PDB file of C-alpha atoms and ligand atoms in Angstrom:
ATOM      1  CA  MET A1153     113.208 215.627 242.813  1.00 76.00           C
ATOM      2  CA  ASP A1154     112.645 211.877 242.314  1.00 90.00           C
ATOM      3  CA  GLU A1155     115.978 211.210 240.624  1.00 95.00           C
ATOM      4  CA  ILE A1156     119.018 210.658 242.773  1.00 97.00           C
ATOM      5  CA  LEU A1157     121.203 212.265 240.107  1.00 98.00           C
ATOM      6  CA  LYS A1158     120.308 214.511 237.205  1.00 98.00           C
ATOM      7  CA  VAL A1159     122.781 215.709 234.592  1.00 98.00           C
ATOM      8  CA  THR A1160     121.798 218.486 232.203  1.00 98.00           C
ATOM      9  CA  GLY A1161     123.778 219.767 229.217  1.00 98.00           C
ATOM     10  CA  LEU A1162     127.048 218.631 230.741  1.00 98.00           C
ATOM     11  CA  SER A1163     130.193 219.394 228.753  1.00 98.00           C
ATOM     12  CA  LYS A1164     133.935 219.361 229.289  1.00 98.00           C
ATOM     13  CA  ASN A1165     136.402 220.805 226.807  1.00 98.00           C
ATOM     14  CA  PHE A1166     140.139 220.273 226.877  1.00 97.00           C
ATOM     15  CA  GLY A1167     141.453 222.988 224.590  1.00 94.00           C
ATOM     16  CA  GLY A1168     139.685 222.302 221.312  1.00 92.00           C
ATOM     17  CA  LEU A1169     138.602 218.796 222.274  1.00 96.00           C
ATOM     18  CA  ALA A1170     134.998 218.286 223.451  1.00 97.00           C
ATOM     19  CA  ALA A1171     135.707 215.258 225.681  1.00 98.00           C
ATOM     20  CA  VAL A1172     132.153 215.335 227.069  1.00 98.00           C
ATOM     21  CA  SER A1173     129.492 217.161 225.135  1.00 98.00           C
ATOM     22  CA  GLY A1174     125.941 218.111 226.104  1.00 98.00           C
ATOM     23  CA  ILE A1175     125.143 215.043 228.208  1.00 98.00           C
ATOM     24  CA  ASN A1176     121.686 214.634 229.783  1.00 98.00           C
ATOM     25  CA  MET A1177     121.034 211.785 232.222  1.00 98.00           C
ATOM     26  CA  ASN A1178     118.442 211.012 234.881  1.00 97.00           C
ATOM     27  CA  ILE A1179     119.368 208.308 237.356  1.00 98.00           C
ATOM     28  CA  MET A1180     116.797 206.829 239.742  1.00 98.00           C
ATOM     29  CA  PRO A1181     117.715 205.595 243.240  1.00 97.00           C
ATOM     30  CA  GLY A1182     118.840 201.972 243.270  1.00 97.00           C
ATOM     31  CA  GLU A1183     119.452 201.692 239.538  1.00 98.00           C
ATOM     32  CA  LEU A1184     122.324 199.664 238.172  1.00 98.00           C
ATOM     33  CA  ILE A1185     123.633 201.710 235.265  1.00 98.00           C
ATOM     34  CA  GLY A1186     126.224 200.824 232.633  1.00 98.00           C
ATOM     35  CA  LEU A1187     128.257 203.417 230.771  1.00 98.00           C
ATOM     36  CA  ILE A1188     129.860 202.055 227.612  1.00 96.00           C
ATOM     37  CA  GLY A1189     131.578 203.302 224.471  1.00 95.00           C
ATOM     38  CA  PRO A1190     134.868 203.106 222.578  1.00 95.00           C
ATOM     39  CA  ASN A1191     138.244 204.135 224.002  1.00 95.00           C
ATOM     40  CA  GLY A1192     138.421 207.899 224.358  1.00 96.00           C
ATOM     41  CA  ALA A1193     134.624 208.313 224.226  1.00 97.00           C
ATOM     42  CA  GLY A1194     134.650 210.412 227.419  1.00 98.00           C
ATOM     43  CA  LYS A1195     133.464 207.856 229.986  1.00 98.00           C
ATOM     44  CA  THR A1196     136.158 208.494 232.587  1.00 97.00           C
ATOM     45  CA  THR A1197     135.927 212.235 231.964  1.00 98.00           C
ATOM     46  CA  LEU A1198     132.207 212.036 232.751  1.00 98.00           C
ATOM     47  CA  PHE A1199     133.027 210.236 236.041  1.00 98.00           C
ATOM     48  CA  ASN A1200     135.641 212.898 236.762  1.00 97.00           C
ATOM     49  CA  LEU A1201     133.011 215.608 236.300  1.00 98.00           C
ATOM     50  CA  LEU A1202     130.478 213.803 238.483  1.00 98.00           C
ATOM     51  CA  THR A1203     132.982 213.229 241.296  1.00 96.00           C
ATOM     52  CA  GLY A1204     134.542 216.711 241.236  1.00 96.00           C
ATOM     53  CA  VAL A1205     137.923 215.888 239.698  1.00 96.00           C
ATOM     54  CA  TYR A1206     137.113 218.304 236.866  1.00 97.00           C
ATOM     55  CA  GLU A1207     134.964 221.398 236.781  1.00 97.00           C
ATOM     56  CA  PRO A1208     132.319 221.287 234.023  1.00 98.00           C
ATOM     57  CA  SER A1209     132.793 223.649 231.079  1.00 98.00           C
ATOM     58  CA  GLU A1210     129.009 223.809 230.876  1.00 98.00           C
ATOM     59  CA  GLY A1211     125.943 222.194 232.387  1.00 98.00           C
ATOM     60  CA  LEU A1212     124.490 221.090 235.687  1.00 98.00           C
ATOM     61  CA  ILE A1213     124.995 218.095 237.948  1.00 98.00           C
ATOM     62  CA  GLU A1214     122.197 217.884 240.477  1.00 98.00           C
ATOM     63  CA  LEU A1215     122.257 215.448 243.367  1.00 98.00           C
ATOM     64  CA  ASN A1216     119.239 214.638 245.496  1.00 96.00           C
ATOM     65  CA  VAL A1217     120.260 215.426 249.053  1.00 94.00           C
ATOM     66  CA  GLU A1218     117.432 214.582 251.439  1.00 90.00           C
ATOM     67  CA  GLY A1219     114.815 215.457 248.836  1.00 91.00           C
ATOM     68  CA  GLN A1220     116.442 218.754 247.845  1.00 93.00           C
ATOM     69  CA  LYS A1221     118.285 219.383 244.586  1.00 95.00           C
ATOM     70  CA  LYS A1222     121.892 220.290 245.141  1.00 96.00           C
ATOM     71  CA  GLN A1223     124.080 221.496 242.268  1.00 97.00           C
ATOM     72  CA  ILE A1224     127.411 219.751 242.800  1.00 97.00           C
ATOM     73  CA  GLY A1225     129.176 220.515 239.487  1.00 97.00           C
ATOM     74  CA  GLY A1226     132.546 222.088 240.264  1.00 95.00           C
ATOM     75  CA  MET A1227     132.452 221.271 243.975  1.00 96.00           C
ATOM     76  CA  LYS A1228     135.640 219.895 245.561  1.00 94.00           C
ATOM     77  CA  PRO A1229     135.916 216.084 245.436  1.00 93.00           C
ATOM     78  CA  TYR A1230     135.977 215.679 249.227  1.00 89.00           C
ATOM     79  CA  LYS A1231     132.712 217.591 249.506  1.00 92.00           C
ATOM     80  CA  ILE A1232     131.104 215.460 246.809  1.00 94.00           C
ATOM     81  CA  THR A1233     132.350 212.330 248.592  1.00 92.00           C
ATOM     82  CA  ALA A1234     130.828 213.612 251.820  1.00 88.00           C
ATOM     83  CA  LEU A1235     127.474 213.911 250.017  1.00 92.00           C
ATOM     84  CA  GLY A1236     127.558 210.192 249.289  1.00 92.00           C
ATOM     85  CA  MET A1237     129.406 209.707 246.004  1.00 95.00           C
ATOM     86  CA  ALA A1238     132.231 207.153 246.015  1.00 95.00           C
ATOM     87  CA  ARG A1239     134.334 205.791 243.182  1.00 94.00           C
ATOM     88  CA  THR A1240     137.020 203.413 242.094  1.00 94.00           C
ATOM     89  CA  PHE A1241     139.645 204.289 239.497  1.00 92.00           C
ATOM     90  CA  GLN A1242     140.482 202.827 236.103  1.00 88.00           C
ATOM     91  CA  ASN A1243     144.117 202.759 237.256  1.00 88.00           C
ATOM     92  CA  ILE A1244     143.980 201.189 240.703  1.00 87.00           C
ATOM     93  CA  ARG A1245     144.885 203.648 243.452  1.00 88.00           C
ATOM     94  CA  LEU A1246     145.771 201.846 246.656  1.00 91.00           C
ATOM     95  CA  PHE A1247     148.345 202.528 249.334  1.00 90.00           C
ATOM     96  CA  LYS A1248     150.553 199.688 248.242  1.00 89.00           C
ATOM     97  CA  SER A1249     152.770 199.345 251.300  1.00 92.00           C
ATOM     98  CA  MET A1250     149.823 199.439 253.716  1.00 95.00           C
ATOM     99  CA  THR A1251     147.824 196.380 254.640  1.00 97.00           C
ATOM    100  CA  VAL A1252     144.459 195.558 253.152  1.00 97.00           C
ATOM    101  CA  LEU A1253     142.704 196.542 256.405  1.00 97.00           C
ATOM    102  CA  GLU A1254     144.684 199.786 256.758  1.00 95.00           C
ATOM    103  CA  ASN A1255     143.649 200.768 253.245  1.00 95.00           C
ATOM    104  CA  VAL A1256     139.966 200.520 254.147  1.00 95.00           C
ATOM    105  CA  LYS A1257     140.359 202.193 257.541  1.00 92.00           C
ATOM    106  CA  LEU A1258     142.246 205.065 255.990  1.00 90.00           C
ATOM    107  CA  ALA A1259     139.436 205.623 253.498  1.00 89.00           C
ATOM    108  CA  MET A1260     137.029 205.864 256.436  1.00 85.00           C
ATOM    109  CA  HIS A1261     139.235 208.330 258.321  1.00 78.00           C
ATOM    110  CA  LYS A1262     140.017 210.448 255.309  1.00 71.00           C
ATOM    111  CA  ASN A1263     136.435 210.641 254.181  1.00 64.00           C
ATOM    112  CA  ALA A1264     134.754 210.827 257.541  1.00 58.00           C
ATOM    113  CA  GLY A1265     132.087 212.918 255.910  1.00 52.00           C
ATOM    114  CA  TYR A1266     128.375 212.897 256.277  1.00 51.00           C
ATOM    115  CA  GLY A1267     127.892 209.132 256.056  1.00 57.00           C
ATOM    116  CA  VAL A1268     130.549 208.086 258.519  1.00 61.00           C
ATOM    117  CA  TRP A1269     129.889 210.681 261.227  1.00 64.00           C
ATOM    118  CA  SER A1270     126.121 210.464 261.035  1.00 63.00           C
ATOM    119  CA  ALA A1271     126.347 206.677 261.383  1.00 65.00           C
ATOM    120  CA  LEU A1272     128.594 207.113 264.393  1.00 64.00           C
ATOM    121  CA  LEU A1273     126.249 209.582 266.053  1.00 65.00           C
ATOM    122  CA  ARG A1274     123.206 207.473 265.273  1.00 63.00           C
ATOM    123  CA  ASN A1275     124.802 204.497 266.936  1.00 63.00           C
ATOM    124  CA  GLY A1276     125.750 206.519 269.991  1.00 61.00           C
ATOM    125  CA  LYS A1277     129.237 205.141 269.553  1.00 53.00           C
ATOM    126  CA  PHE A1278     130.903 208.421 268.867  1.00 56.00           C
ATOM    127  CA  TYR A1279     133.169 207.949 271.866  1.00 55.00           C
ATOM    128  CA  ASN A1280     134.338 204.704 270.369  1.00 70.00           C
ATOM    129  CA  ALA A1281     134.924 205.795 266.801  1.00 74.00           C
ATOM    130  CA  GLU A1282     138.095 203.799 266.346  1.00 77.00           C
ATOM    131  CA  ARG A1283     136.439 200.525 267.231  1.00 81.00           C
ATOM    132  CA  TRP A1284     133.449 201.239 265.043  1.00 82.00           C
ATOM    133  CA  ILE A1285     135.741 202.030 262.102  1.00 86.00           C
ATOM    134  CA  GLU A1286     137.594 198.754 262.624  1.00 90.00           C
ATOM    135  CA  GLU A1287     134.323 196.785 262.732  1.00 91.00           C
ATOM    136  CA  LYS A1288     132.958 198.433 259.608  1.00 92.00           C
ATOM    137  CA  ALA A1289     136.242 198.019 257.731  1.00 95.00           C
ATOM    138  CA  ASN A1290     136.199 194.305 258.550  1.00 97.00           C
ATOM    139  CA  GLU A1291     132.582 194.091 257.425  1.00 97.00           C
ATOM    140  CA  TYR A1292     133.411 195.598 254.020  1.00 97.00           C
ATOM    141  CA  LEU A1293     136.377 193.272 253.646  1.00 98.00           C
ATOM    142  CA  ARG A1294     134.120 190.285 254.360  1.00 98.00           C
ATOM    143  CA  GLU A1295     131.668 191.549 251.755  1.00 97.00           C
ATOM    144  CA  VAL A1296     134.320 191.684 249.035  1.00 97.00           C
ATOM    145  CA  GLY A1297     135.903 188.403 250.146  1.00 97.00           C
ATOM    146  CA  LEU A1298     139.173 189.815 251.465  1.00 98.00           C
ATOM    147  CA  TYR A1299     138.751 189.434 255.226  1.00 98.00           C
ATOM    148  CA  ARG A1300     141.244 186.575 255.431  1.00 97.00           C
ATOM    149  CA  LYS A1301     143.803 188.727 253.664  1.00 98.00           C
ATOM    150  CA  ARG A1302     143.267 191.790 255.836  1.00 97.00           C
ATOM    151  CA  ASN A1303     146.812 191.812 257.217  1.00 98.00           C
ATOM    152  CA  GLU A1304     148.562 191.337 253.884  1.00 97.00           C
ATOM    153  CA  LYS A1305     150.182 194.229 252.076  1.00 97.00           C
ATOM    154  CA  ALA A1306     147.891 195.569 249.352  1.00 96.00           C
ATOM    155  CA  THR A1307     150.669 195.262 246.808  1.00 95.00           C
ATOM    156  CA  ASN A1308     150.864 191.489 247.368  1.00 96.00           C
ATOM    157  CA  LEU A1309     147.263 190.895 246.270  1.00 95.00           C
ATOM    158  CA  PRO A1310     146.621 189.598 242.763  1.00 93.00           C
ATOM    159  CA  TYR A1311     145.160 192.166 240.420  1.00 91.00           C
ATOM    160  CA  GLY A1312     141.544 191.034 240.688  1.00 92.00           C
ATOM    161  CA  GLU A1313     141.697 191.237 244.483  1.00 94.00           C
ATOM    162  CA  GLN A1314     143.203 194.717 244.336  1.00 95.00           C
ATOM    163  CA  ARG A1315     140.167 195.756 242.308  1.00 95.00           C
ATOM    164  CA  ARG A1316     137.885 194.303 244.984  1.00 96.00           C
ATOM    165  CA  LEU A1317     139.865 196.102 247.690  1.00 96.00           C
ATOM    166  CA  GLU A1318     139.190 199.328 245.822  1.00 96.00           C
ATOM    167  CA  ILE A1319     135.485 198.535 246.053  1.00 97.00           C
ATOM    168  CA  ALA A1320     135.810 197.978 249.826  1.00 97.00           C
ATOM    169  CA  ARG A1321     137.529 201.369 250.087  1.00 96.00           C
ATOM    170  CA  ALA A1322     134.684 202.976 248.189  1.00 96.00           C
ATOM    171  CA  LEU A1323     132.098 201.309 250.469  1.00 95.00           C
ATOM    172  CA  ALA A1324     134.002 202.683 253.446  1.00 92.00           C
ATOM    173  CA  VAL A1325     132.729 206.185 252.782  1.00 88.00           C
ATOM    174  CA  GLN A1326     129.140 204.919 253.156  1.00 90.00           C
ATOM    175  CA  PRO A1327     128.083 206.052 249.710  1.00 93.00           C
ATOM    176  CA  ARG A1328     124.645 206.350 248.160  1.00 96.00           C
ATOM    177  CA  ILE A1329     126.069 206.287 244.645  1.00 98.00           C
ATOM    178  CA  LEU A1330     128.964 204.006 243.739  1.00 98.00           C
ATOM    179  CA  PHE A1331     130.950 204.748 240.567  1.00 98.00           C
ATOM    180  CA  LEU A1332     133.095 201.902 239.238  1.00 97.00           C
ATOM    181  CA  ASP A1333     135.559 202.632 236.428  1.00 97.00           C
ATOM    182  CA  GLU A1334     136.258 199.336 234.614  1.00 96.00           C
ATOM    183  CA  PRO A1335     135.967 197.082 237.684  1.00 96.00           C
ATOM    184  CA  ALA A1336     136.488 193.898 235.629  1.00 95.00           C
ATOM    185  CA  ALA A1337     139.576 195.099 233.754  1.00 92.00           C
ATOM    186  CA  GLY A1338     142.277 192.426 233.998  1.00 88.00           C
ATOM    187  CA  MET A1339     139.931 189.829 235.520  1.00 91.00           C
ATOM    188  CA  ASN A1340     139.484 186.312 234.157  1.00 92.00           C
ATOM    189  CA  PRO A1341     135.960 185.037 233.296  1.00 93.00           C
ATOM    190  CA  GLN A1342     135.467 183.383 236.709  1.00 94.00           C
ATOM    191  CA  GLU A1343     136.535 186.554 238.562  1.00 94.00           C
ATOM    192  CA  THR A1344     134.278 188.619 236.308  1.00 95.00           C
ATOM    193  CA  ASP A1345     131.354 186.337 237.066  1.00 95.00           C
ATOM    194  CA  ASP A1346     132.015 186.627 240.827  1.00 95.00           C
ATOM    195  CA  LEU A1347     132.288 190.401 240.468  1.00 96.00           C
ATOM    196  CA  THR A1348     128.912 190.555 238.724  1.00 97.00           C
ATOM    197  CA  LYS A1349     127.313 188.784 241.679  1.00 97.00           C
ATOM    198  CA  LEU A1350     129.198 190.946 244.171  1.00 97.00           C
ATOM    199  CA  ILE A1351     128.056 194.228 242.597  1.00 98.00           C
ATOM    200  CA  ARG A1352     124.423 193.081 242.526  1.00 98.00           C
ATOM    201  CA  HIS A1353     124.676 191.932 246.153  1.00 98.00           C
ATOM    202  CA  LEU A1354     126.248 195.227 247.316  1.00 98.00           C
ATOM    203  CA  ARG A1355     123.592 197.244 245.528  1.00 98.00           C
ATOM    204  CA  ASP A1356     120.861 195.302 247.332  1.00 98.00           C
ATOM    205  CA  LYS A1357     122.514 195.151 250.755  1.00 97.00           C
ATOM    206  CA  TYR A1358     123.610 198.801 250.984  1.00 96.00           C
ATOM    207  CA  LYS A1359     120.743 200.237 248.869  1.00 97.00           C
ATOM    208  CA  LEU A1360     123.246 201.733 246.459  1.00 98.00           C
ATOM    209  CA  THR A1361     122.838 203.293 243.083  1.00 98.00           C
ATOM    210  CA  VAL A1362     125.635 201.884 240.924  1.00 98.00           C
ATOM    211  CA  ILE A1363     127.068 203.461 237.778  1.00 98.00           C
ATOM    212  CA  LEU A1364     129.797 201.465 236.113  1.00 98.00           C
ATOM    213  CA  ILE A1365     132.037 201.841 233.103  1.00 98.00           C
ATOM    214  CA  GLU A1366     132.975 198.545 231.453  1.00 97.00           C
ATOM    215  CA  HIS A1367     134.294 197.140 228.205  1.00 94.00           C
ATOM    216  CA  ASP A1368     133.311 193.577 229.223  1.00 94.00           C
ATOM    217  CA  MET A1369     129.970 193.305 227.452  1.00 93.00           C
ATOM    218  CA  SER A1370     128.963 190.055 229.150  1.00 92.00           C
ATOM    219  CA  LEU A1371     129.180 191.812 232.525  1.00 95.00           C
ATOM    220  CA  VAL A1372     127.362 194.920 231.309  1.00 96.00           C
ATOM    221  CA  MET A1373     124.559 193.017 229.587  1.00 95.00           C
ATOM    222  CA  ASN A1374     124.072 190.601 232.519  1.00 95.00           C
ATOM    223  CA  LEU A1375     124.234 193.136 235.306  1.00 97.00           C
ATOM    224  CA  CYS A1376     123.025 196.534 234.181  1.00 98.00           C
ATOM    225  CA  GLU A1377     119.368 197.500 234.058  1.00 97.00           C
ATOM    226  CA  ARG A1378     119.962 200.544 231.905  1.00 98.00           C
ATOM    227  CA  ILE A1379     122.873 201.421 229.671  1.00 98.00           C
ATOM    228  CA  PHE A1380     124.163 204.736 228.356  1.00 97.00           C
ATOM    229  CA  VAL A1381     126.405 204.761 225.288  1.00 96.00           C
ATOM    230  CA  LEU A1382     128.977 207.489 224.722  1.00 97.00           C
ATOM    231  CA  ASN A1383     130.785 208.139 221.457  1.00 95.00           C
ATOM    232  CA  TYR A1384     133.085 211.125 220.850  1.00 96.00           C
ATOM    233  CA  GLY A1385     131.811 212.749 224.040  1.00 97.00           C
ATOM    234  CA  LYS A1386     128.143 212.503 223.063  1.00 97.00           C
ATOM    235  CA  LEU A1387     125.410 210.268 224.358  1.00 97.00           C
ATOM    236  CA  ILE A1388     124.323 208.277 221.305  1.00 94.00           C
ATOM    237  CA  ALA A1389     121.874 205.886 222.987  1.00 95.00           C
ATOM    238  CA  SER A1390     120.351 204.792 226.269  1.00 96.00           C
ATOM    239  CA  GLY A1391     118.092 201.888 227.104  1.00 97.00           C
ATOM    240  CA  THR A1392     117.800 198.362 228.421  1.00 97.00           C
ATOM    241  CA  PRO A1393     120.477 195.804 227.498  1.00 96.00           C
ATOM    242  CA  ASP A1394     118.196 194.378 224.778  1.00 96.00           C
ATOM    243  CA  GLU A1395     117.510 197.805 223.317  1.00 96.00           C
ATOM    244  CA  ILE A1396     121.224 198.625 223.277  1.00 95.00           C
ATOM    245  CA  LYS A1397     122.233 195.287 221.747  1.00 93.00           C
ATOM    246  CA  ASN A1398     119.823 195.898 218.882  1.00 91.00           C
ATOM    247  CA  ASN A1399     120.547 199.583 218.365  1.00 89.00           C
ATOM    248  CA  GLU A1400     122.090 200.165 214.916  1.00 88.00           C
ATOM    249  CA  PHE A1401     124.042 203.266 215.930  1.00 85.00           C
ATOM    250  CA  VAL A1402     125.546 201.451 218.890  1.00 87.00           C
ATOM    251  CA  ILE A1403     126.457 198.415 216.818  1.00 87.00           C
ATOM    252  CA  SER A1404     128.242 200.496 214.207  1.00 86.00           C
ATOM    253  CA  ALA A1405     129.956 202.819 216.718  1.00 82.00           C
ATOM    254  CA  TYR A1406     130.997 200.228 219.273  1.00 82.00           C
ATOM    255  CA  LEU A1407     129.399 196.833 219.651  1.00 77.00           C
ATOM    256  CA  GLY A1408     130.261 195.702 216.140  1.00 77.00           C
ATOM    257  CA  GLU A1409     133.872 195.354 217.191  1.00 56.00           C
ATOM    258  CA  GLU A1410     133.189 194.090 220.730  1.00 53.00           C
ATOM    259  CA  MET A1411     130.526 191.424 220.339  1.00 52.00           C
TER     260      MET A1411
HETATM  261  N1  ATP B1808     143.081 215.931 231.459  1.00 57.78           N
HETATM  262  C1  ATP B1808     142.941 215.831 230.137  1.00 57.78           C
HETATM  263  N2  ATP B1808     143.522 216.716 229.303  1.00 57.78           N
HETATM  264  C2  ATP B1808     143.372 216.632 227.962  1.00 57.78           C
HETATM  265  N3  ATP B1808     142.633 215.676 227.350  1.00 57.78           N
HETATM  266  C3  ATP B1808     142.038 214.760 228.129  1.00 57.78           C
HETATM  267  C4  ATP B1808     142.162 214.776 229.556  1.00 57.78           C
HETATM  268  N4  ATP B1808     141.452 213.745 230.051  1.00 57.78           N
HETATM  269  C5  ATP B1808     140.925 213.103 228.999  1.00 57.78           C
HETATM  270  N5  ATP B1808     141.276 213.708 227.851  1.00 57.78           N
HETATM  271  C6  ATP B1808     140.851 213.314 226.490  1.00 57.78           C
HETATM  272  O1  ATP B1808     139.444 213.239 226.490  1.00 57.78           O
HETATM  273  C7  ATP B1808     138.974 212.153 225.706  1.00 57.78           C
HETATM  274  C8  ATP B1808     138.124 211.242 226.552  1.00 57.78           C
HETATM  275  O2  ATP B1808     138.971 210.531 227.445  1.00 57.78           O
HETATM  276  P1  ATP B1808     138.397 209.541 228.560  1.00 57.78           P
HETATM  277  O3  ATP B1808     139.547 209.120 229.391  1.00 57.78           O
HETATM  278  O4  ATP B1808     137.273 210.199 229.245  1.00 57.78           O
HETATM  279  O5  ATP B1808     137.883 208.342 227.654  1.00 57.78           O
HETATM  280  P2  ATP B1808     137.273 206.931 228.107  1.00 57.78           P
HETATM  281  O6  ATP B1808     135.949 206.818 227.442  1.00 57.78           O
HETATM  282  O7  ATP B1808     137.337 206.772 229.571  1.00 57.78           O
HETATM  283  O8  ATP B1808     138.283 205.921 227.370  1.00 57.78           O
HETATM  284  P3  ATP B1808     138.861 204.471 227.848  1.00 57.78           P
HETATM  285  O9  ATP B1808     137.800 203.466 227.508  1.00 57.78           O
HETATM  286  O10 ATP B1808     140.071 204.295 226.982  1.00 57.78           O
HETATM  287  O11 ATP B1808     139.191 204.569 229.291  1.00 57.78           O
HETATM  288  C9  ATP B1808     140.229 211.489 225.127  1.00 57.78           C
HETATM  289  O12 ATP B1808     140.442 212.000 223.848  1.00 57.78           O
HETATM  290  C10 ATP B1808     141.318 211.917 226.095  1.00 57.78           C
HETATM  291  O13 ATP B1808     142.578 211.946 225.467  1.00 57.78           O
HETATM  292 MG1   MG B1809     138.328 205.510 230.844  1.00 57.78          MG
END
């Protein structure tokens, strides 16, 4: 299997509603993927299927685990996380009364799955796990520009910084695939521009595959190499930013109102 992630005929029904319907996707390692579409199109539901929050009604989700295909659809979220899938949430989920640093350290403890433990063993620092976790947590905070604020309560950060803290928490599980659900929501143009650079930098530095949902078309078109468009649960188009911008179906379903 060359793909890092392969989705085949994936569907999720809620009662009579087909929130996600017959999706096929092939994602290559290191790609920067955008997932766009109108409100209610099924974007977050697709993330929830891929990260184990929901069990698929139909279809396969295959992850490349050391060259072998592994069907992860319906697996528990903590197991999927341990296989290298990390995410942020559309509605920020931080431990508000904990400090910035504690939030990242907790993510490492809670998700001490494959990535974290294998890194510890590789470094021969198993005996000193606590110190290693502290060092890594500080590294991720530096990456997202929050190191100076590490001892502040998460709840005291401005919104844009809380979103970046969520990214640091996701990095803490040492993912191979990073899922970002509307990372620029609530950010001003300068913050959005900084975020674009940050995501590209993190992809390169940590050799990540990134799949992000966004309504901010300037971010999507600048950053993403390939874009998938959902509408009423169905994939209506995929292609490069230029192909998507010029796709009639996409313009009438979505971009017409956004651009
Ligand atoms: N747990 C659920 N139970 C019932 N219906 C749901 C559930 N989760 C999502 N839906 C419905 O599925 C559809 C897709 O919702 P989803 O949140 O995936 O859309 P989205 O593309 O992420 O939209 P937005 O851009 O507004 O975040 C919507 O009609 C929504 O109401
Ligand atoms: Mg959503």
